[in-house]
Structures are given as C-alpha cells and as structure tokens.
Amino acid sequence: MLIVKKFGGSSVADKERIYNVAKRCIEDYKKGHDVIIVLSAMGKTTDGLIAQAKEINPCASKRELDMLLTTGEQISVALMSMAMDALGVPAISLNAFQVAMRTTRKYGNSRLKKIDTDRIKHELDARKIVIVTGFQGINRYDDYTTLGRGGSDTTAVALAAALHADACEIYTDVEGVYTADPRIVPNAKKINEITYDEMLELATLGAKVLHNRSVEMAKKYGVPLVVRSSLNRASGTVVKEEVRMERMLISGVAADKNATRVSVIGLKDEPGIAFKLFNLLAKNNINVDIILQSVGRDGTKDISFTVAQDDAKETIDLIEDNKNRITAQRVECETDVAKVSVVGAGMTSNPGVAAKMFESLYNVGVNIKMISTSEIKVTVLIDQKNVDKAMQAVHDAFGLGE
Amino acid sequence: MLIVKKFGGSSVADKERIYNVAKRCIEDYKKGHDVIIVLSAMGKTTDGLIAQAKEINPCASKRELDMLLTTGEQISVALMSMAMDALGVPAISLNAFQVAMRTTRKYGNSRLKKIDTDRIKHELDARKIVIVTGFQGINRYDDYTTLGRGGSDTTAVALAAALHADACEIYTDVEGVYTADPRIVPNAKKINEITYDEMLELATLGAKVLHNRSVEMAKKYGVPLVVRSSLNRASGTVVKEEVRMERMLISGVAADKNATRVSVIGLKDEPGIAFKLFNLLAKNNINVDIILQSVGRDGTKDISFTVAQDDAKETIDLIEDNKNRITAQRVECETDVAKVSVVGAGMTSNPGVAAKMFESLYNVGVNIKMISTSEIKVTVLIDQKNVDKAMQAVHDAFGLGE
C-alpha cells in the first residue's frame, strides 16, 4: 500500500514532535507500506521569514518572498530525514526542484500543474521513506513558487493523485472534521464520513481543517482523504465521493469572520450594470461571495456583496475610481460581519433546512443581513458579535451534538 | 565590465549590513557595469543550522546536512534582492538549481564542475543585478552539495571564470592580505600584490582570507582576484599571475594552529612501509602535511607527520587497527603544536631564507620540531604556545613591517 501523510508546522515544531511524527510514520513503513511524508515549515518559521522580509522591504516582490519562504519546508524535510536515520530507517528528503513540482507562473498563490514522480518512485523502490517539501513548487522559469497558506495539503493530495496512492492522510491538531468549531460549540461532534462537496463548502467557509484547493483536487482525482489527529490514534474523518445512507441531513455548521459587506448605492436600473461591476472586480482577482440586489426604485438599485477582509480596501478603491462608469452614487462597507453556514448533501431534497436555520436564529435574537444558498449549503451574513450564539443555536436546531 | 563580488556571512548579518552591501554594489551597477553578487549565509546561520541538526541526529548524513545548510544562502540572496528592489534597482536571486551549479557527487565538501550561465546572462541582459547563493551546488543526482567552509569564494571565482568576468572581488572584514595576522603581529602590513602561488600557500597555511580552492581555480582560469574590505574603500590586495619586480623576497608569514603531530614508532626499516602507511590514510581521505622520517636504526624507523586536528582521532584509530600490516610498534600524537610558515615567490633563488627564519626563531628561544620546505615556502612545526612570539620574530627578521 502507498500512503501519503501530511503534517503541518505545529506537528514538526521541535525535536520531540519531529520524532513523534517519525515514529508514527515508521510504523506504517514497517508493515511493508510505501510511505511519503509531506511537511510544512516548522512552527512559526514562515511567520519569522515574512517578518525578516518586511524588515528589509515592506513591499518585497512575491518572487523573492517565495525564494525566501521555501527555505522553511526544506529545513523541515532535512531534519525529519535525519530523525528517521537516527531511528534506523532509510529516508530521503526532496524539495520542489527534486520532484519537479511544476506550477503555474504566479508567485505567492500558485497552482500545481504536474509532478515528475520518477525520483520518488526510484527512492520508494529502494525502500526509503520519501519526505517532500509541502507548499512549494517551481514555475516555467525555474523559479520557486508557493501554493498559498495551507498549500501543503494540496501538495499531499497532488502527490497521492500522481502516484495513485491508496490513502492520503492529513494530520492536524484536531481529531477530524467537526459539526462545528468545538471551541465555539462545545457539544460539536466529530464527523466520521463526509463527501468532497460538503468538505469543500466547509473548507471554503472557514472550517480551516483542510485547504480548499486540496479538496477540489482530491475530488477531481478521487483521492481518498483522511483527516486525523497527529496527537492520538482516533480514526479521524474520511472524505470521499459517497457516504453511508444513514447519515444526517446536515453535516456541519461553519463560521467565517473574514468577511466584509460592500454596498454600492444608487446604481442605474438598466441592463449591464451588474456585469460591469463584477467584471471590474473579477479582472482584479477579487473573489466576491454572497450577492444581493435590491428591487429597482426611482430608476436606481443597490447591490451588496461580501469580499474577504484583505480585499476590502482594494474593492472600495476600485469602485470609487470607476464610479461614473458603473453609475454608482456611493459605496459603503461594513466590516463587523460574519458568515454562518450549514452544510449538508442531504439538504437538496429537503426544503425545510433554510427555514429551520432562520427560525433558530430568530429564537436567539440574531438578525440576518444577507442570505445565500447552494444545493448543499445555506449561508447567512450576521453581526460578528453574534457568531458564537448563532452557531450554537443552529447546531442545536439540527441536533448535531446528539 | 562584468564584476563578480563575493560577501561573507558577517557582511550580510543584519538589515543595516545588507543595505550597505546593496548600496555598494549599486554604485558599480550605476556606472553601467554588469554586477553578480555571491553571498554566504547570514552571520551565524550555518552554525545555527548545524546545531539544529546535531540536536536531531548527532551523526546526520552529509546528504541531509547539505539539504539543510543550503537554505542559509537562499535566505541571504532573497533578502538582498529585496533590499536592491527597495533601493529601486532591479535584481534577482538565484540558487544552485537555477544556475545548474554542478559539482562532484560528494556531500559536505564537493567540487564545482560546471555552471550553466544561460540564466545569469539572460538576467544580466535584462540589466538586473544577479545575486547567487555561494557555497552550494547540485550533483548528478540533483541533490544539494556544499563546497566546504569558505566555499563561497570558490563559487565567486567559478562564476567569474565561466562568465569571463573582468574582476572578481572578495570582500572581507580586513583590508586585504597581510604579511601576517595583524592580531598577532601588530606591525603586519597589507600586501598590495601577490601571486596565485603565494596566495595559495598562505591560504592553505591558515591566513583565512581566501578559501584555497578558490585560489587554485583563479590560477587555473586566470581570474583576476581582489581581496578588499567590505567596511571601507581601501584598494585591497590584488592576486594575479605576475607581480611587480621590486617586491620583497617574502610576502608573508602564516600560522596554522589546526595541526596535530602523529608519530608512528618502530616501523620495520624495509621498502613499502611508508607507502602502506600513507596509502591507508589517503584511502580514508586524510590529508597529511609535513612528513619526517627518522634514520633507520636496529632495523626499525619512526615516521612523524601532521594532520588537521579534526582528522587526528580517525588517523590514530586507523593506524592502531592496521598496526600489524604496517609493522608499527606504537603510535603517539601531540596536539599542542602549530605550523608557522614564510611564503614568498622570491625565495626560490635565495637559499638564505630558511636559515634566516631558523635564526630568528633561535633568537627568541623557540624550538623547531619539524621542518618542511617547498619552492615558495618554509614551514616549521613548533609548540602552540610559541606561535605569537615566533610570528613576530620571523616577521621582523624579514623586515615585513617596515
């Protein structure tokens, strides 16, 4: 069996943890399995490197930032290989150049395109544990690129896909995917099985256990994912295409505080205005989430939408600069908002889900500012201060803690 | 003009120094020159990484150590490029993969074989300052290798040779090459010009301003070297094939405290014994320096030689293990010894140099334990405690401080 195992930065933060990971991986190796390990940079290494860069140049180019940051994972994999060696197991560390981890051109947030698996296969055939740098790739210019925060998950899934691995295990500091964040909803329960689509909604919506691009890729190539704890032996959460029938209607509740509501007021009520507005944002790589358009009145209408907080300033500036072209009278923004979502593949055939969610929020006095629905989720925008209360209420209403 | 400039770890140890180096290099760039910068790891980074490795595995493999250590220079070059950018000058950092810095297979102390200059030329043509990681290379397996301590000098010379640079400037924290170490001999003087051969002897003998392999390579390819200060504008020392005629007989005095004398006692006085002994050491990559063989007596002889302190234990163990084969009765070693040498291309035609050196040592009561001479140097082995006194005496005897 070929198993890809991914460990995050906190799992390799010091000598003791590195040895814990090494020992755990060696167990599978000694059972006769082929083992590939994908590692992130140790502990706060990446943050430290970013701070160093900012000291030198607050506007450092992304190309040079990637050149700097990729050293973090290289340190992790070299040290892990040394630990394996000390434990008497042959291992070898490989970086993005050595596995030809090809990505798109873009620095800072690149996408994997292709992996040359020859070297890895060769080392596995020699019965070595192969330890690969997560998060990093190289582009067509042979420059380092990085896959964005959490990109090591994507590296692991990509390797699993390219090598047709039998399992891809993502180790975290929690026991798996929960029906809600246990720090906010104390009676949240671990989910044993979840579909790729549901996981994708939860990942995108801030559940933070898996990088959403990794889930997209796992779905595309049918890579069986397991999210489990690096601290204990609990079975974790299996992410796959189909799950058992007896499962619940709703798989989980997620919150995302990284949201800003932007309202564009007084747009002309005529065709093409919405297109011009959102085309402007798309061209500038700004992802827009919930969109709400008011009914036209007196020849004008308002459009509200949410963007990530990091993009808020650029969004406002862009709209201000193009006010005339998109016929806006003014633009407003609200930052103290958050999204709360229920996710579940079962809801497509059950129109009562949205109603039950709204009722539970009404019962605890939470006002809903915007609503968005898809086939497997219902999202509401509420005041940030109400997030915890709202999550608990929705979680209880669907009986997720039982 | 194409200029290669190499800066050591202390020259890039912090933000202020990085900017000092950047500004200095930009001066040449703004004169219209093409500029390549070779950097070592910042300050004590390499020592820190080695300590991290030792914590994980005191016997870490050299392959993984190189994988770890090469991150050091990558951090330096990325930060330097960011500093250039902040100063408004286009720059790009490149590592050993990106310039295909091919070396021999050996890890930890590899030798450069070939550099692919296409990428560098391309970036220079785009009028960028090119910043290359020193000290590191990649071998035929596409694994990182390192060139041994001080290897960044070699990287700089190799780049200068491959690109037919007009100058290769090695920046240090001293003003150039001195007639002796100024910390030991206060009236030591800076040498303005020195031949490759003399520099090679001084480098090998512990003058520490240049890595000896870099001087060998500079000689082989005729790369004009300049050793100068990163702290001021002094003209430094030029290293080249021929120097002016009016120069002095002796160019300098060097000391090397990293020496151990090994004595193999009671060897059979018959042919082949010396061969067996030194072949044994050569096979195990132990470099032997001064060799002294006693006159045979009672059918036995003694052979003494010096090795680097790091190799002493292995040398003793090897001889003990092969005692019978090489017919040794016992082996002794002495660690409190040091080599002091005078170097000068002028001495070949002047037999009085050795005599004058020995006289000056006699005058200050320093006993000579072993002697070795070449065409351009005379080396003596003395007690380590006498090194300072001996250097001053020899320096004065040849009038180097005048």
Coordinates of C-alpha atoms in Angstrom, one line a residue, chain B residues 180-187 255 257 387-389 391-392:
Chain B
A180 CA 51.0 38.3 9.0
D181 CA 47.8 38.2 11.1
P182 CA 47.6 41.8 12.4
R183 CA 46.0 40.5 15.7
I184 CA 49.2 38.6 16.4
V185 CA 51.8 40.7 14.7
P186 CA 50.8 44.4 15.2
N187 CA 53.1 45.8 12.7
A255 CA 50.3 30.3 11.3
K257 CA 47.1 26.1 14.9
V387 CA 53.2 30.9 17.9
D388 CA 52.7 34.6 18.6
K389 CA 56.3 35.1 19.6
M391 CA 55.4 35.0 14.1
Q392 CA 56.6 38.4 15.4

